[in-house]
Tab-separated table of C-alpha atoms in Angstrom:
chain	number	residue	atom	x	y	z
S	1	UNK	CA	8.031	15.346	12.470
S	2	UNK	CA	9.960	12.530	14.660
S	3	UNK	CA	7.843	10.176	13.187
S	4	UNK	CA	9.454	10.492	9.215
S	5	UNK	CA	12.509	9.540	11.281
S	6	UNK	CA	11.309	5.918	11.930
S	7	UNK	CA	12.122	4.163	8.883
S	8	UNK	CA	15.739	6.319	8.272
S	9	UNK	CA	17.009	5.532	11.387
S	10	UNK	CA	15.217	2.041	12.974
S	11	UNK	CA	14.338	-0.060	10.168
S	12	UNK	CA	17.418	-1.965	8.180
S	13	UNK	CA	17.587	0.045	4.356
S	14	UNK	CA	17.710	-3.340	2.560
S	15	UNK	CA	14.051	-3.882	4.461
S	16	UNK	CA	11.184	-1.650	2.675
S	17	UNK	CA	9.020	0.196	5.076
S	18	UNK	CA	7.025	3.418	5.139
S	19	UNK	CA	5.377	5.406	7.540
S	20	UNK	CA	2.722	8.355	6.269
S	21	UNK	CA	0.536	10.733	8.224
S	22	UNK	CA	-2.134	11.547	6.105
S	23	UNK	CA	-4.688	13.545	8.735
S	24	UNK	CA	-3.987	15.784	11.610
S	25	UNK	CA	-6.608	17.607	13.387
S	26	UNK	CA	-7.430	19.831	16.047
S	27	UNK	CA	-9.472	22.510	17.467
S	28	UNK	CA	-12.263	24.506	15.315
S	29	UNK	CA	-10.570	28.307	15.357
S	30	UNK	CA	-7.913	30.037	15.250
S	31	UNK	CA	-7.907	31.745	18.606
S	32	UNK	CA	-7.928	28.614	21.056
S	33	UNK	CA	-5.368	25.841	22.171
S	34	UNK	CA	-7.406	22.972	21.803
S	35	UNK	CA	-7.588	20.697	24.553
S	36	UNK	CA	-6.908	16.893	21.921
S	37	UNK	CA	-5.387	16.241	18.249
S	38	UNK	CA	-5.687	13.581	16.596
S	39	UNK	CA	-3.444	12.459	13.982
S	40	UNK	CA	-4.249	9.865	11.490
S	41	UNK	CA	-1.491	7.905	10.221
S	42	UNK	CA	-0.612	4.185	7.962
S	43	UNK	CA	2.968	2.409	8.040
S	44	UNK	CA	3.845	-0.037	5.266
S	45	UNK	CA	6.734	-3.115	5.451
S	46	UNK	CA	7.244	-6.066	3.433
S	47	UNK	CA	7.932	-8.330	6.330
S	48	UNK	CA	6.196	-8.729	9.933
S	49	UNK	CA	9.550	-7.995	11.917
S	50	UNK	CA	9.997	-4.580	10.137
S	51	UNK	CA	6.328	-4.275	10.989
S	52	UNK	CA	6.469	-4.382	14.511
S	53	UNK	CA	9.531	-2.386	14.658
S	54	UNK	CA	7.633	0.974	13.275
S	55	UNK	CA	4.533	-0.088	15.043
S	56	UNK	CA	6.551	-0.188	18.276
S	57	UNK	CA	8.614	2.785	17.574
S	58	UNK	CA	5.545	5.191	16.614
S	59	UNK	CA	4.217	4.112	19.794
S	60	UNK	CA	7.648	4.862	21.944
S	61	UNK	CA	7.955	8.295	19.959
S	62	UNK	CA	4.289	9.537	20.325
S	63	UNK	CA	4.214	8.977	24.030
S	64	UNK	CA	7.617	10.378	24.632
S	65	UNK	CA	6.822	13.296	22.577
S	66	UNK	CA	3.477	13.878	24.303
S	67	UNK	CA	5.143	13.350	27.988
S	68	UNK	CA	8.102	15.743	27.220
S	69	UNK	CA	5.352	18.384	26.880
S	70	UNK	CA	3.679	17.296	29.569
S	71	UNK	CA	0.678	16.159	27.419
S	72	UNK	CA	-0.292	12.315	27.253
S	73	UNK	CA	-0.474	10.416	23.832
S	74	UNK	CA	-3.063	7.444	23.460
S	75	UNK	CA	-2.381	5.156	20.560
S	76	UNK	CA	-5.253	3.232	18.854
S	77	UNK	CA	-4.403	0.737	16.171
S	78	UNK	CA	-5.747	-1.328	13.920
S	79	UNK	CA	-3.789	-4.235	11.754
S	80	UNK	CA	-4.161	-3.385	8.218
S	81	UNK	CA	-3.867	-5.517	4.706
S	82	UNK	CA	-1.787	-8.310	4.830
S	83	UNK	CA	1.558	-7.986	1.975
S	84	UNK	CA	0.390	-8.363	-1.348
S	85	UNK	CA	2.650	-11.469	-2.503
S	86	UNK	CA	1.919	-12.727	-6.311
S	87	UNK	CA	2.181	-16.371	-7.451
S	88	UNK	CA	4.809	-17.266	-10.074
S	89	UNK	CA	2.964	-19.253	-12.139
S	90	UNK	CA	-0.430	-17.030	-11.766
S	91	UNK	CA	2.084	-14.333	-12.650
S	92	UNK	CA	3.363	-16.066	-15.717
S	93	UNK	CA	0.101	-16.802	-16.967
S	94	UNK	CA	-1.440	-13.114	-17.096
S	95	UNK	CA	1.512	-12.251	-18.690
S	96	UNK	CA	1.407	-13.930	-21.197
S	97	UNK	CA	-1.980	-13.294	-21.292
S	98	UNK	CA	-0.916	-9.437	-21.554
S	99	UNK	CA	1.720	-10.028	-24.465
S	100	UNK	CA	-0.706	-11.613	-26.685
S	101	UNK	CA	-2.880	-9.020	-26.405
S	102	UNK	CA	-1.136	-5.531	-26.445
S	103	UNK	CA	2.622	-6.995	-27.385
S	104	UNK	CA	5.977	-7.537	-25.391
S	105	UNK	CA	6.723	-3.551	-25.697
S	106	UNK	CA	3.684	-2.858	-23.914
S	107	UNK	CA	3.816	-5.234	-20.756
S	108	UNK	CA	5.805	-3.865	-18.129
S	109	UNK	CA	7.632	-6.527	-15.518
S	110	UNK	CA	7.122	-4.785	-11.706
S	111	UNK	CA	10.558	-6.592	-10.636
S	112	UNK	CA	10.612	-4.313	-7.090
S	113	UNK	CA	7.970	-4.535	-4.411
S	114	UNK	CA	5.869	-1.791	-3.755
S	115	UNK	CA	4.614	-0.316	-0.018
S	116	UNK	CA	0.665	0.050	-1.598
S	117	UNK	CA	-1.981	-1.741	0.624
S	118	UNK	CA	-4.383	-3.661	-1.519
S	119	UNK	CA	-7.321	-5.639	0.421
S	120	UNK	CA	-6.742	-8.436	-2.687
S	121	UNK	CA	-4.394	-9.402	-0.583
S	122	UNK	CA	-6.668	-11.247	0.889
S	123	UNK	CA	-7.776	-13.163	-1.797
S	124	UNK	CA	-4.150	-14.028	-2.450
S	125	UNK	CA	-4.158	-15.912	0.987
S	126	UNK	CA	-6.609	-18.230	0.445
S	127	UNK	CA	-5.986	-18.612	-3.526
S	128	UNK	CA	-3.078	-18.257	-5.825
S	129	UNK	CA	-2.780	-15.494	-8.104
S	130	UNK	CA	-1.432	-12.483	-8.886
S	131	UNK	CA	-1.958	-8.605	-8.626
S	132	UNK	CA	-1.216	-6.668	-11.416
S	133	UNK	CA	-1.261	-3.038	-12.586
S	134	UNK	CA	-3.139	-2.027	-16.197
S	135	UNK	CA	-1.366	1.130	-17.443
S	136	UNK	CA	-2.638	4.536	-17.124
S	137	UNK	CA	-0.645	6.774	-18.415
S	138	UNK	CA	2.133	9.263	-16.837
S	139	UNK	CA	1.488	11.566	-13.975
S	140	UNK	CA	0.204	11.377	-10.326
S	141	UNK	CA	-0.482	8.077	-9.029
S	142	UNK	CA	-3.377	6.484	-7.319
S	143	UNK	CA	-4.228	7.892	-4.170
S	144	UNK	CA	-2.790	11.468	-5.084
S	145	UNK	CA	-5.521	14.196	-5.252
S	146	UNK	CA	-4.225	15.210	-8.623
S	147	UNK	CA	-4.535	11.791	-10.172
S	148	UNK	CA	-6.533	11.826	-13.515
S	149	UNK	CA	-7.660	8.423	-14.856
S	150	UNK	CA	-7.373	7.790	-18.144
S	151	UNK	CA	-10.333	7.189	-20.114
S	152	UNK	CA	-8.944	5.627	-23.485
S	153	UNK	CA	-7.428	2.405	-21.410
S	154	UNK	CA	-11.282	1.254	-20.186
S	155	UNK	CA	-11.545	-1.144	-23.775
S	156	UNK	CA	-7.950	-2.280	-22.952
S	157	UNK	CA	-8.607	-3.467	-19.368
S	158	UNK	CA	-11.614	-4.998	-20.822
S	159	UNK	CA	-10.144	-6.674	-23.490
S	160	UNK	CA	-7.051	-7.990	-21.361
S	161	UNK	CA	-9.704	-9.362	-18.580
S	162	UNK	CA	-11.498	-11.161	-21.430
S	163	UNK	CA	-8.603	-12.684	-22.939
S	164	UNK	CA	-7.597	-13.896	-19.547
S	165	UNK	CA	-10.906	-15.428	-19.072
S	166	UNK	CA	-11.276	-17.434	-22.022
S	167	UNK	CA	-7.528	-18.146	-22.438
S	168	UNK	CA	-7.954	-19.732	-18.629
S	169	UNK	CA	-11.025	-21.542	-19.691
S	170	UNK	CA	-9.449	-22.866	-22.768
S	171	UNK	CA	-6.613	-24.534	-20.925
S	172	UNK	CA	-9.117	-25.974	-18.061
């Protein structure tokens, strides 16, 4: 539980950041202390300094935690995606790519960042362009177990990728 108080009360609330534990486990019944858990958890930031503020604050938490009941906590980390930062003029382009296609009404402008990892991130550091999100329709979002894709948009996202494709070729 200490560690949903990372971001509220260590990380500046003009500076995005996230912390989620998505796994814990331990022991196989219900009739023994187990001897380990294990809990599996991602933190999200927009910036490296906010990064290394939760990473060093789970860390301080977890083993304080662990030594206050006598137990010992050992951290194991991995450095995740890299921020997902768009291009302006890669972002213009599939824009308008995206208006002349399905109309100004239907293109939606993402004007805040969001905490999602994406490993296109990577391709955004060694080339410009931009992410972008093809509507699917209200309800839970990606990653949720109740999320439902939506069938009808497949000739849509087809469509839009091949009107960005020859409109790109065209102006080459």
């Amino acid at each position: 539980m200490a560690l949903q108080t990372v971001v509220s009360r260590n990380i500046d609330p003009l500076r995005p950041g996230v912390v989620t534990v998505g796994c814990f486990r331990a022991g196989d019944v219900c009739n023994v202390i187990p001897d380990e858990a294990f809990l599996d958890l991602c933190y999200r930031f927009l910036d490296r300094e906010t990064g290394r503020l939760i990473g060093e604050r789970i860390r301080a938490l977890a083993e304080g935690t662990a030594a206050a009941f006598g137990c010992r906590a050992v951290i194991e980390s991995s450095i995740g995606y890299p921020v997902t930062v768009n291009e302006p003029a890669e972002t213009d382009f599939a824009r308008t790519c995206a208006v002349g296609l399905v109309g100004a009404s239907n293109v939606v402008d993402i004007t805040e960042p969001m905490l999602g990892s994406e490993d296109f991130s990577y391709m955004l550091e060694e080339k410009p362009g931009t992410y972008l999100l093809i509507g699917n329709g209200e309800g839970p979002a990606l990653h949720n177990p109740r999320y439902n894709f939506n069938d009808g948009i497949i000739a849509t996202g087809a469509a839009y990728w091949t009107t960005l494709a020859e409109t790109y070729l065209k102006a080459s």
